Amino acid sequence: MFGRLGFDDLPTELITIGGALSMVGGLIAVTAGLIYFKKLGWLWRNWLTSLDHKKIGVMYIAIAVIMLLRGAGDAVMMRAQQALASGDSTGILSSDTFQQVFSAHGTIMIFFVAMGLMFGLINLVLPLQLGARDVAFPFLNSLSFWLFASGFVLINASLVIGEFSAAGWLAYPPLSGLEYSPGVGVDYWIWALQISGLGSLLSGINFLVTILKMRAPGMKLMDMPIFAWTVLGSMMLVIAVFPILTVTLSLLALDRLMGMNFFTSTLGGNPMMYINLIWAWGHPEVYILVLPAFGIFSEIVPVFSKKKLFGYTSMVWAIMSITVLSFIVWLHHFFTMGGGAKVNAFFGIMTMVISIPTGVKVFNWLFTMFRGKITYSSPMIWFLGFIATFTIGGMTGVLMAVPAIDFQVHNSLFLVAHFHNMIIGGVVFGYMAGLTYWFPKFTGFKLHEGLGKLAAWLWINGFIVAFGPLYILGLMGATRRIDHYDASLGWQWLFIIAGIGVLIIGAGIATQILQLGYSIWKRKELRDSTNGDPWDGRTLEWSTTAPPPHYNFAVIPEVKGQDSLWTSKQAKTTTKQSTTYNDIEMPKNTDAGIKLSAFAFLIGFGLVWHIWWLALIGLFGVIIQTILHLTKDDHEYTISAKDIKLHEQHRLKGTSL
Amino acid sequence: MTKPHTTNHEQSLDKAKFGFWVYVMTDCVLFATLFATYAVLRNNTAEGPSAKDLFSLNFVLLETMLLLTSSFTYGLALIFAKQNNKKMTINWLTITAMLGLSFLAMELYEFNHLITEGHAWSASAFLSAYFTLVGTHGLHIIIGLIWIFVSIFRLKQGTLNIKNNNSLTMLGIFWHFLDIIWIFIFSFVYLIGVAL
Amino acid sequence: MKNHKSNLMNYITGYILSILATLAAFIIAKESLVSGWILVYVILSIAILQLVVQAVFFLHLSEEDGPKLNLTTFYFMIMVVSILVVGSLWIMKNLDYNMMPEQQNQHMLDQYNEGGF
């Protein structure tokens, strides 16, 4: 009846029990709170079923933050283990739990934190920057979010029921095959990623069409803000490579569920094909994440330097060449796995070539700052941290692009330090800067500046302390998945320093939470007095009020050239608002996305535990719900011009209706 | 790129069509990945039978012709839909669906035949790749058929309007796309597999 | 927008050309008119030809108004697909050449046991 599921699948180890209890406890507390304050209906109507891209963006970020806390908790556990488990001491985690924590950390940070923050920020900002009222397909957007949420629930369910994968964040076979991983851990990994990956693919299509079809009248592609360009590059990569991930995960699942032989070691299967395919997705994935971060910095640097971005056209070319080049470097993730000299040389050279457009971008930012009137607000602090760490990461990356060197440092902590340099220094700092920069747009008040700067400095310094030692350890021969080592190696003090670094980053995260709470408490003092343009911005999102009305723009702006808001501010024409309003059609709220994703969850959960009837219910649910939704006719409602006029009068005065 | 005189509605249909096209392109990558996997694993037969021993080209030629003809008849349905001829649209859609069903039946027959002969998907990496590639195409055909039946049902209930005309155009893209994928399966898996 | 009659002609032309291409490929393979790698190239060329025929006559890719977004995405996908397929085959052939699959399997397990990935 319940497949493999039984009572002995509840957690037994102290640390996993703690994790499970905090997860379940948190859920109960939040639900009880919502019921007590009678907010459940409000939450459902105003948030969960909403198709407003701004609300969907906020929900993405909320999930990403929850997962950031879990992923950071994993990081603390791993570093604590490594700092303690020298010689006779075995540390705090059993070896198997360590492998699960290790796998969970990577999976969560990439798929749920970085992707969540990215789609959250794109959702919030992109339509506003393009002068659009919503994304191209609002319902699809909600569906994407809920699929992401469904994957989020599934991966967290593994904490309470069963176990998580111990096969690393990319689950290489034969280790992830049935022979070596017979439990449910790898299945949780597969289906959580499969469901949320489907959401990412749909988002990719959605934002691509939004950029190509929904720009405000007059905005040519070469007039778009650089952030929109980076999103375009990133979404091109999403639609090109997420299908590869879908297939790769499916093949692994077929091996495990139906006894197929794609990646098994018997009957002709070839595990190297998995490695090939997963990196054909995995390498572009890194650029999917980092390109929007580049875009964020390209928005922030000009605004805080009070100068036009240096080299707009070269920036666009750099973005597009990175987009294309990132397809042809994937082999560098497995130089050491038997490739010949020709193949390795080709992919090594391509990897080095990709650093050229990236270098162009760094110089463009620096030249933008050169002779600018720079304000060192907290987004700029994040930018400085980014430039320093990202350049170091880039250099170690070029170093490892040389196959001969890679043979020395592969699978070592040197590699771990390198990619954290790119992902924390590049992606995370970028998104943090973006969150700080755009926060007042959506709330009407700024985040507390002092705490923001403190958090940025804690992150940057914590990062150096945490990952500097890993470079050294890697060169000394410490492997990436090490959970115990001999005392005579003399590595312990380096691991202890790295652990202290993680604690400093933790303090940075705590400061950010404090900053958010404090800023909400003091929101009156931190109020944005400009009603929507606190940084003296250059792009269209700053031309509407803060927070923007749900239709974004009462009158769709006409665009002439780049930085059109800045140009019109210089010409002092913005105050002249057009007062003729037209009816606006907006999408109605719908719960179809939630229902579809709930069915998708049932499919995933059923397949993890081999509860076939549950998976079938989910499948039929998905089919029927899709047909019902697609054949329904009225998805829109109209806001009359009169209502908009009324709303606008109040809004522009800053009073509520 | 908004044209000054198009209505909101036309614009949103135009967007939907383009978005669907982009989806079809992602489906191309999905099939390309399966093709690459098949190409890598096609000789890993684990001492079992290979494509040469298993497939009958005449059988597959008939399948190909069925699908190709259904692609053509779908085109005719679309022409009548543009002329607002509801009855003929439904007729040609029905013919398309019948051809699609026959194709599917032949494919299932072939699968069943292979399995009962002891050449199931678990027998070798080659067979796993074969069943997955061809089976994924078959699943797409099933989705297409459901879509055709829903369209016929909706046309019988209502009228031909710009919205379901647009839905038919998208279904057409999907159906033609499946035919193109099949041509590559036919050429690469069957023709080359048997002849090489 | 072209008129219906020329649309019908489009479908008929596409249909006939597709049938001819299918039959040509079938006969070449069935009768083994060519063999070895030449056969692979010939059959795949005919398949690509048929792809072009159907893209033009069935999908009407060539008659788009305004900026040719459909065609551009199509070219982009062709690029991605080619890189993926050619790259994968090249890499996998190279790996097979340097290591037998059983060795690869052992190699991966060794790396894992050393505390690698």
GROMACS .gro file of C-alpha atoms in nm, chain C residues 2-76:
model
   75
  855LYS     CA    1  -0.106   3.450  -4.833
  856ASN     CA    2  -0.436   3.326  -4.966
  857HIS     CA    3  -0.578   2.983  -4.895
  858LYS     CA    4  -0.510   2.835  -5.234
  859SER     CA    5  -0.137   2.896  -5.223
  860ASN     CA    6  -0.145   2.764  -4.867
  861LEU     CA    7  -0.296   2.441  -4.997
  862MET     CA    8  -0.031   2.424  -5.268
  863ASN     CA    9   0.230   2.464  -4.995
  864TYR     CA   10   0.103   2.162  -4.806
  865ILE     CA   11   0.073   1.949  -5.119
  866THR     CA   12   0.427   2.037  -5.233
  867GLY     CA   13   0.564   1.968  -4.887
  868TYR     CA   14   0.381   1.638  -4.867
  869ILE     CA   15   0.503   1.515  -5.205
  870LEU     CA   16   0.862   1.622  -5.141
  871SER     CA   17   0.857   1.454  -4.798
  872ILE     CA   18   0.728   1.129  -4.944
  873LEU     CA   19   0.995   1.135  -5.212
  874ALA     CA   20   1.269   1.200  -4.958
  875THR     CA   21   1.141   0.924  -4.729
  876LEU     CA   22   1.127   0.674  -5.012
  877ALA     CA   23   1.471   0.772  -5.140
  878ALA     CA   24   1.627   0.720  -4.799
  879PHE     CA   25   1.436   0.395  -4.755
  880ILE     CA   26   1.553   0.253  -5.087
  881ILE     CA   27   1.913   0.358  -5.034
  882ALA     CA   28   1.920   0.184  -4.696
  883LYS     CA   29   1.715  -0.121  -4.795
  884GLU     CA   30   1.908  -0.194  -5.113
  885SER     CA   31   2.243  -0.097  -4.958
  886LEU     CA   32   2.318   0.135  -5.250
  887VAL     CA   33   2.600   0.286  -5.047
  888SER     CA   34   2.761   0.159  -4.731
  889GLY     CA   35   2.972   0.257  -4.431
  890TRP     CA   36   3.007   0.621  -4.331
  891ILE     CA   37   2.885   0.741  -4.670
  892LEU     CA   38   2.551   0.578  -4.595
  893VAL     CA   39   2.528   0.763  -4.264
  894TYR     CA   40   2.603   1.095  -4.432
  895VAL     CA   41   2.362   1.036  -4.718
  896ILE     CA   42   2.072   0.928  -4.495
  897LEU     CA   43   2.127   1.212  -4.250
  898SER     CA   44   2.152   1.463  -4.535
  899ILE     CA   45   1.819   1.346  -4.670
  900ALA     CA   46   1.670   1.375  -4.321
  901ILE     CA   47   1.801   1.732  -4.290
  902LEU     CA   48   1.664   1.810  -4.636
  903GLN     CA   49   1.325   1.688  -4.521
  904LEU     CA   50   1.355   1.901  -4.210
  905VAL     CA   51   1.404   2.204  -4.432
  906VAL     CA   52   1.114   2.104  -4.657
  907GLN     CA   53   0.875   2.067  -4.363
  908ALA     CA   54   1.001   2.383  -4.195
  909VAL     CA   55   0.931   2.582  -4.511
  910PHE     CA   56   0.610   2.421  -4.638
  911PHE     CA   57   0.443   2.299  -4.317
  912LEU     CA   58   0.572   2.533  -4.050
  913HIS     CA   59   0.596   2.835  -4.283
  914LEU     CA   60   0.914   2.946  -4.110
  915SER     CA   61   1.013   3.161  -4.405
  916GLU     CA   62   0.705   3.383  -4.411
  917GLU     CA   63   0.718   3.564  -4.081
  918ASP     CA   64   0.637   3.937  -4.062
  919GLY     CA   65   0.834   4.182  -3.856
  920PRO     CA   66   1.155   4.078  -3.683
  921LYS     CA   67   1.215   3.712  -3.761
  922LEU     CA   68   1.205   3.590  -3.402
  923ASN     CA   69   1.084   3.239  -3.482
  924LEU     CA   70   1.359   3.189  -3.734
  925THR     CA   71   1.623   3.333  -3.501
  926THR     CA   72   1.524   3.102  -3.215
  927PHE     CA   73   1.524   2.817  -3.464
  928TYR     CA   74   1.883   2.893  -3.571
  929PHE     CA   75   1.986   2.930  -3.208
   0.00000   0.00000   0.00000
